[in-house]
XYZ file of C-alpha atoms in Angstrom:
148
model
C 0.000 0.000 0.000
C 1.171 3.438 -1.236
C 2.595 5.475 1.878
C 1.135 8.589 -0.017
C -1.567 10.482 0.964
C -4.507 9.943 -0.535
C -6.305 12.781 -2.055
C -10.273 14.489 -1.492
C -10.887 13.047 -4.978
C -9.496 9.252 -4.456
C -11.583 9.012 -0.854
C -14.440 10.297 -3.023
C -13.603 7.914 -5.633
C -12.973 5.003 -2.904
C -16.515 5.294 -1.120
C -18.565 5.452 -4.137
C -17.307 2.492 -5.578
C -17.639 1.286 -1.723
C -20.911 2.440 -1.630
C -22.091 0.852 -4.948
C -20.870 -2.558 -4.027
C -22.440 -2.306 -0.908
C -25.728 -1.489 -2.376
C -25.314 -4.577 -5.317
C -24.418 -6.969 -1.815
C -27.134 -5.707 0.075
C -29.635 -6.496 -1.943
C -28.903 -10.123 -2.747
C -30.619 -11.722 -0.358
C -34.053 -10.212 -0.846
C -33.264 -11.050 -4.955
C -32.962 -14.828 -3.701
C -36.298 -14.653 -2.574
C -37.735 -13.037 -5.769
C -38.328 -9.446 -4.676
C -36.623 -6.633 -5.785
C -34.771 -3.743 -4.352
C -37.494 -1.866 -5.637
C -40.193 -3.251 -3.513
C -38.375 -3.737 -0.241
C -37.462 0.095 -0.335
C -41.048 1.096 -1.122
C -42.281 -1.304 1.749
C -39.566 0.574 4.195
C -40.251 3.899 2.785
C -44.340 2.936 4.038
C -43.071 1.868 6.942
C -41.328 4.632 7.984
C -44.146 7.178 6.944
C -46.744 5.191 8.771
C -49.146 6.277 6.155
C -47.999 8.101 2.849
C -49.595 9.552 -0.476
C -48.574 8.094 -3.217
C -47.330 11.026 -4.961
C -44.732 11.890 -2.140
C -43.408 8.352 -1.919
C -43.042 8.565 -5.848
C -40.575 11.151 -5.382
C -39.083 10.620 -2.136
C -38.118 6.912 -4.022
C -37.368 8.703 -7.186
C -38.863 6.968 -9.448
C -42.339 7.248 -12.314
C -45.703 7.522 -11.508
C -46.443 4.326 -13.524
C -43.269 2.658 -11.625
C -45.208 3.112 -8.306
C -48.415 2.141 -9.171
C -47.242 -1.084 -10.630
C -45.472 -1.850 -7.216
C -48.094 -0.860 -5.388
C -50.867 -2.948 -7.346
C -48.499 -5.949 -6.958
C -48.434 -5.459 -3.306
C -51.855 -4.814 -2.540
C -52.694 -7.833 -4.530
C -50.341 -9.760 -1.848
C -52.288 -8.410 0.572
C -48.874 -6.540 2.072
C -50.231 -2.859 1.409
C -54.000 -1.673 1.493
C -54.821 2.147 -0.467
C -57.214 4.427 0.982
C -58.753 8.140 0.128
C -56.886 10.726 2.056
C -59.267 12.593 4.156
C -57.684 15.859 3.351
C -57.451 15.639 -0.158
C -60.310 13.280 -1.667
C -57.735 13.460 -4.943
C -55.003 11.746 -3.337
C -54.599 7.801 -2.471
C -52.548 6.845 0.972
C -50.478 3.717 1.491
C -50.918 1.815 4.658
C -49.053 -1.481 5.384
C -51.146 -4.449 6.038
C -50.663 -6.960 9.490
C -49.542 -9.023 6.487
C -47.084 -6.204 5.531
C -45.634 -6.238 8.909
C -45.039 -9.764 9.204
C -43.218 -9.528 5.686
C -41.176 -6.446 6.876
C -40.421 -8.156 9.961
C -38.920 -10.604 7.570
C -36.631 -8.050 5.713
C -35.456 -6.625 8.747
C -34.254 -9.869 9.710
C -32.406 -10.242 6.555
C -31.003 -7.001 6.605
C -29.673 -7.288 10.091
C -28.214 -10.583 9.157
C -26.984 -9.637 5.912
C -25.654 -6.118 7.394
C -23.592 -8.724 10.353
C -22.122 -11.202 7.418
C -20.917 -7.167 5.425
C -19.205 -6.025 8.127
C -17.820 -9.253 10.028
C -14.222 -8.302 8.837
C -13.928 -4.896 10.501
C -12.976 -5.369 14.226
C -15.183 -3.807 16.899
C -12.743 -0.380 17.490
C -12.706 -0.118 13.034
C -16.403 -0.342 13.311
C -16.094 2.304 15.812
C -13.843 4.037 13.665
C -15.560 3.851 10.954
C -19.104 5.014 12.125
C -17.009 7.716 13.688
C -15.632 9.072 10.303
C -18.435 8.288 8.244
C -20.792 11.063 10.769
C -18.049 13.786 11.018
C -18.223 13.639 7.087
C -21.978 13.600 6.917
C -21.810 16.380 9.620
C -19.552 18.275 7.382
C -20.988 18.129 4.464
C -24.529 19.170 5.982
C -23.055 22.051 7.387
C -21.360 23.017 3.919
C -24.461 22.808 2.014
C -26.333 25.527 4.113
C -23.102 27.760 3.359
């Protein structure tokens, strides 16, 4: 390993590729089951929200209109997410998770966790430390630099 030290440009370099691997890995064990990235994050992004039009999780996911209503249709058909009429805006459609969803999310949180333990198994408790360290002062940083 090069003694040098390493530039802004090759960390930046470093974690995205990091990053993108991470993202390919982490999804591989919901793809062995047959669902996609896709619909995991839109089940999480529910989840999260509690209950969520359909317009804002379209573009907090960033993706089509078309995109969400086909994973939502599949979904509902499963019986894992229910739509209903917002009561604010008789316009707009909300997403609820089912007691079915839950179950199922239960389920990718426990491959997540377990997939998340098997990713990281090679650091050593103080470079997790370390790392989860670093990782925050450079989120902190660069949340601070974008309000400049």
């Amino acid at each position: 390993m090069s003694s040098e030290i390493p530039t802004g440009a090759d960390l930046a370099e470093a974690l995205m590729r990091t990053t993108h691997a991470l993202r390919r890995y982490a999804g591989q064990p919901y793809l062995q089951r047959g669902w996609s990235t896709s619909r995991v994050l839109l089940m999480l992004a529910v989840d999260e929200a509690g209950s969520v039009r359909m317009g804002e999780l379209k573009d907090r996911l960033g993706v089509t209109g078309r995109s969400i209503t086909s994973l939502v249709d599949g979904l509902e058909d499963e019986g894992l997410l229910r739509r209903r009429t917002d009561e604010d805006d008789r316009r707009s459609i909300r997403l609820e998770i089912t007691e079915k969803g839950h179950e199922h999310l239960g389920e990718i949180k426990a491959l997540h966790d377990a997939h998340a333990e098997r990713t990281f198994a090679i650091l050593s408790k103080a470079e997790r430390k370390s790392l989860l360290d670093v990782l925050g002062k450079l989120r902190e940083h660069v949340a601070a630099a974008e309000k400049d």
